Coordinates of C-alpha atoms in Angstrom, one line a residue:
Chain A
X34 CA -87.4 12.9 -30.7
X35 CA -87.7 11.9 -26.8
X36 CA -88.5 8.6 -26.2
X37 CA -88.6 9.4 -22.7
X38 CA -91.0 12.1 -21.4
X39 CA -91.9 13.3 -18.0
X40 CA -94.7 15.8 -18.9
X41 CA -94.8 17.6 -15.7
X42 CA -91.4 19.5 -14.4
X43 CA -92.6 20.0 -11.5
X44 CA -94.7 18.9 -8.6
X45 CA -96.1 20.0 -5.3
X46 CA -97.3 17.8 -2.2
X47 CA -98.5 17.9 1.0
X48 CA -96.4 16.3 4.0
X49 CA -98.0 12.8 4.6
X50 CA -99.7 12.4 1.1
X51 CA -99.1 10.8 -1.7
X52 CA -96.8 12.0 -4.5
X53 CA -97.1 10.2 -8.4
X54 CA -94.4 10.8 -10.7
X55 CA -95.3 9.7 -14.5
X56 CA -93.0 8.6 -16.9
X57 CA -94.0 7.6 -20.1
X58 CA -92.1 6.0 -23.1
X59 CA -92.3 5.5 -26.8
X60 CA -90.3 1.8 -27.9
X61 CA -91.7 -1.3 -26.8
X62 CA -88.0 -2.8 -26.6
X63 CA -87.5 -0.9 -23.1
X64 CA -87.1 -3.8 -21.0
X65 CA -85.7 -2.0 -17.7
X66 CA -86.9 0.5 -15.9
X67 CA -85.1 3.1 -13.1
X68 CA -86.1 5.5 -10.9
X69 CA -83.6 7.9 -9.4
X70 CA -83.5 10.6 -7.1
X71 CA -81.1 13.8 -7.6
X72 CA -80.1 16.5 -4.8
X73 CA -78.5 19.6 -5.9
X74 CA -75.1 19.3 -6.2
X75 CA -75.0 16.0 -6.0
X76 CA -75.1 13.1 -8.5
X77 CA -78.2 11.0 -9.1
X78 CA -78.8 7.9 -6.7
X79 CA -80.5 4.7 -7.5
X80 CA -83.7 4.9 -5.7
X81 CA -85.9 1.8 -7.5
X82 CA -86.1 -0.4 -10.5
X83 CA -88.3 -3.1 -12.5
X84 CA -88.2 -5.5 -15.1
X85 CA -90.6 -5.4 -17.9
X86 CA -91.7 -8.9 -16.8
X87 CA -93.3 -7.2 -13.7
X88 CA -95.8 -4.8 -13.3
X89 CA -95.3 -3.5 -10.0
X90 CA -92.2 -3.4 -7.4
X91 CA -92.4 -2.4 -3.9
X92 CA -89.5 -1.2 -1.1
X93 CA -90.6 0.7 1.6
X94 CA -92.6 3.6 0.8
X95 CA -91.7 3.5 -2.9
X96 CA -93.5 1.4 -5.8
X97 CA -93.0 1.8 -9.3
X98 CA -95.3 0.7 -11.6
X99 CA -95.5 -0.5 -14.9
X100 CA -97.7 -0.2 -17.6
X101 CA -96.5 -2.1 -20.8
X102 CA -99.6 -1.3 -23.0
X103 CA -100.0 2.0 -22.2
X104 CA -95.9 2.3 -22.3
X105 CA -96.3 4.4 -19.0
X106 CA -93.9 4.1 -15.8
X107 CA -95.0 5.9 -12.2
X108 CA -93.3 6.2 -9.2
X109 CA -95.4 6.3 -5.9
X110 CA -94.3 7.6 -2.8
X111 CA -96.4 7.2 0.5
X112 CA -96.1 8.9 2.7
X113 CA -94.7 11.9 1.7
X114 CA -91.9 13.7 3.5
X115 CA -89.9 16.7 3.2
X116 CA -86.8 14.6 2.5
X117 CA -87.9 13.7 -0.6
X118 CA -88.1 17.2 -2.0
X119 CA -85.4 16.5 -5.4
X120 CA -85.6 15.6 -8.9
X121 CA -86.5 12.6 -10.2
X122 CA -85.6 11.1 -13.3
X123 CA -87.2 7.9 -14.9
X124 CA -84.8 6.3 -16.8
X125 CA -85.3 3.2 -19.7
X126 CA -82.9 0.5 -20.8
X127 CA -83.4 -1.2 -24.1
X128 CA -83.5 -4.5 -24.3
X129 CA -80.5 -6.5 -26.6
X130 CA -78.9 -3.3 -26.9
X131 CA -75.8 -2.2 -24.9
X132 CA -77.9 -1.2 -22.0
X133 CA -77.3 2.2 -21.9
X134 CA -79.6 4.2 -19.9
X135 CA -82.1 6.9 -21.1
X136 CA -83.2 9.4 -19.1
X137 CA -86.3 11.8 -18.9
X138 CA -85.6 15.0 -18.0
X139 CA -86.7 15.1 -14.5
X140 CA -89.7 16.4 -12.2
X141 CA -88.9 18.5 -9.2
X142 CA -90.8 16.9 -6.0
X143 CA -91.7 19.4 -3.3
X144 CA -93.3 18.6 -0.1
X145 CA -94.3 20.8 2.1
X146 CA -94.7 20.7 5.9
Chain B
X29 CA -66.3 2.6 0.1
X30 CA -65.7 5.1 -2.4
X31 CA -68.0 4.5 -5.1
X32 CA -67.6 6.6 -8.3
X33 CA -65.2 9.6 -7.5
X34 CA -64.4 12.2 -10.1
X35 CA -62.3 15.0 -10.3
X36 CA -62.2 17.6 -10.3
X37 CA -65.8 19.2 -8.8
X38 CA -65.5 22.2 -10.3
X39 CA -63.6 23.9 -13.1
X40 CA -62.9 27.1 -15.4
X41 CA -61.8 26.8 -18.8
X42 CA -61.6 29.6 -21.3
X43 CA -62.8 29.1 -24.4
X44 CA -59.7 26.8 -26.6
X45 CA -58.0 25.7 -23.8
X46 CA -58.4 22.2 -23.0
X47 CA -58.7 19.4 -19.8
X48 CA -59.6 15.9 -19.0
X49 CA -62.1 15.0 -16.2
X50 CA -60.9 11.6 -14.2
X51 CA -63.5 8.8 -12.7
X52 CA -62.8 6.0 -10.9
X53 CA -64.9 3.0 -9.7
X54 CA -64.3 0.9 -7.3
X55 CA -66.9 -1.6 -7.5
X56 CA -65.5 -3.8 -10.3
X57 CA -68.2 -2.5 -12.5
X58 CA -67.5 -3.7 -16.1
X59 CA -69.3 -0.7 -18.2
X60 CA -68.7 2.5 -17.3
X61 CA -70.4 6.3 -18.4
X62 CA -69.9 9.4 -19.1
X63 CA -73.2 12.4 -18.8
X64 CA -74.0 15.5 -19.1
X65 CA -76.9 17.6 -17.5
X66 CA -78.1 20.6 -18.9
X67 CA -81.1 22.9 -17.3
X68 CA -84.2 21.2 -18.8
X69 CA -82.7 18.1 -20.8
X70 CA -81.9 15.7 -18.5
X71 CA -79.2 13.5 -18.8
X72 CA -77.7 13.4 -22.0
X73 CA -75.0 10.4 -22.5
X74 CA -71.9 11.9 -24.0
X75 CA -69.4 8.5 -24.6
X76 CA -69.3 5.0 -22.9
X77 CA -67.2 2.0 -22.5
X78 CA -69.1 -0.8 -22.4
X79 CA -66.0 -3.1 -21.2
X80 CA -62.4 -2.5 -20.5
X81 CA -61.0 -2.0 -24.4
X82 CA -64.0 -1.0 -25.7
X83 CA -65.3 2.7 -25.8
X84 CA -68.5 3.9 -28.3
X85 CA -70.2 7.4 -28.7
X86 CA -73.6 8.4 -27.0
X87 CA -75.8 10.8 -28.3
X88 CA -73.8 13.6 -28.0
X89 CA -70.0 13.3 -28.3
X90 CA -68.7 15.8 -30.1
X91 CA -65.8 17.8 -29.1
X92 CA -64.7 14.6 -26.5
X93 CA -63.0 12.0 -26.2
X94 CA -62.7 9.5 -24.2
X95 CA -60.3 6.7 -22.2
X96 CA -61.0 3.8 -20.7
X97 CA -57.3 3.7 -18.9
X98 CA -57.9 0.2 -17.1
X99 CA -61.5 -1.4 -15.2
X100 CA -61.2 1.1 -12.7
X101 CA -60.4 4.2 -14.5
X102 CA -62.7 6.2 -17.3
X103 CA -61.6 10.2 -18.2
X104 CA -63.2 12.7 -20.7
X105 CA -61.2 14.9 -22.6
X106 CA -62.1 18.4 -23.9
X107 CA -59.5 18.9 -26.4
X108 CA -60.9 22.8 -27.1
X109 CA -63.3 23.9 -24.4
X110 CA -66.2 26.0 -25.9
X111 CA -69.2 27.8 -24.4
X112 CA -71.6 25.4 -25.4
X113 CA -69.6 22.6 -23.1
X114 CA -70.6 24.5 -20.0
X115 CA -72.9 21.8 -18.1
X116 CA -72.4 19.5 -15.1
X117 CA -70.5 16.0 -16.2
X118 CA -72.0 12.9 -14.3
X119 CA -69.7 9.7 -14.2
X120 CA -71.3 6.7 -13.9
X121 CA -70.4 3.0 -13.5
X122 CA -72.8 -0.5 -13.3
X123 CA -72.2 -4.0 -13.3
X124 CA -74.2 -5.6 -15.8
X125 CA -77.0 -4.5 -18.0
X126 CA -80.1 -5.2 -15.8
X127 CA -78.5 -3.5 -12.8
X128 CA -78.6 0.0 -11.7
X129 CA -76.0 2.8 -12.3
X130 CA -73.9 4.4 -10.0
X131 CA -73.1 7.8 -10.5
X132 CA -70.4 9.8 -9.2
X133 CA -71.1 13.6 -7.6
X134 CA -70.3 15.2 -10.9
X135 CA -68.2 18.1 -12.2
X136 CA -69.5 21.5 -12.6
X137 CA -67.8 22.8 -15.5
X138 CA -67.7 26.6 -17.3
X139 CA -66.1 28.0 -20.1
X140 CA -66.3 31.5 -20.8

């Protein structure tokens, strides 16, 4: 059974909007949370984390957000721009456990011109 | 600055034959990982070696093995290569629990 789910595989935006990327996850003992980006054929890179003591963090034009009751992670991008075209992957740690990652399987960011 | 490096990036296998897949950090990264990507199921975790001396399965290690050969060094072992073990292998390394993972740029395997 997943405990992580990205319900949409893919996503297209327009240059200069906003993109959202949902995440959501099923045990309340996640207590880290990753965003990373993947380019084909390459490996994924660390793009943004937080904490479940926080519900937001901010670096540049990423935020994640996090939303324990609802167990529900998002990624915002703003603005948009053709470099972010990839895959992302949401990815959960759980807390007192080894802290190996789980991953979703991925949504595929477009943006066009 | 290397990172995680693997090798090698691609490889053919036929079905039987075996082959190990080499990572190396060089970060100083106590736990290190290995993955595997399949179309539509993400990242799967395969083995990983929480410190030097210690290795423990993932969700799906059967057929591999693994060694954790020193800090730096982490390989993956196919001892008989079938179909079903045709994917992409991601090695990964991190520092402590509550920081990020590095990945390496992976190994495109196939075994017909």
């Amino acid at each position: 059974d997943q405990q992580v789910k990205q319900n949409s595989p893919s996503l297209s935006v327009q240059e200069g909007r906003i993109s959202i990327l949902n995440c959501d996850y099923t045990n309340s003992m996640f207590d880290y949370f990753l965003w990373y980006k993947k380019y084909p054929a390459e490996g994924p890179t660390f793009l943004i984390s937080i904490s479940s003591i926080k519900d937001k963090n901010e670096d540049g034009r990423f935020t994640v957000f996090l939303n324990k009751s609802a167990k529900h992670l998002s990624l915002h991008i703003v603005p948009s721009q053709p470099g972010d075209s990839a895959v992302y992957f949401c990815a959960v740690k759980r807390g007192g456990s080894q802290g190996n990652l789980i991953f979703g399987k991925g949504t595929k960011l477009s943006v066009k011109p | 600055n290397a990172g995680v490096t693997q090798t090698p990036k691609f490889q053919v296998l036929k079905t039987g034959q075996s082959m190990t897949l080499q990572c190396a950090q060089d970060m100083n990264h106590n736990s290190m990982y290995w993955y595997r990507q399949d179309p539509g199921m993400g990242l799967r975790l395969i083995y990983y070696s929480a410190s030097e001396g210690t290795t423990d399965k993932g969700e799906v290690p059967n057929g591999y093995n693994v060694s954790r050969l020193n800090k730096r060094e982490f390989s993956l072992r196919l001892e008989s290569a079938a179909p079903s073990q045709t994917s992409v292998y991601f090695c990964a390394s991190r520092y402590s629990l509550n920081t990020e993972a590095f990945f390496g740029q992976g190994t495109r395997l196939t075994v017909v």
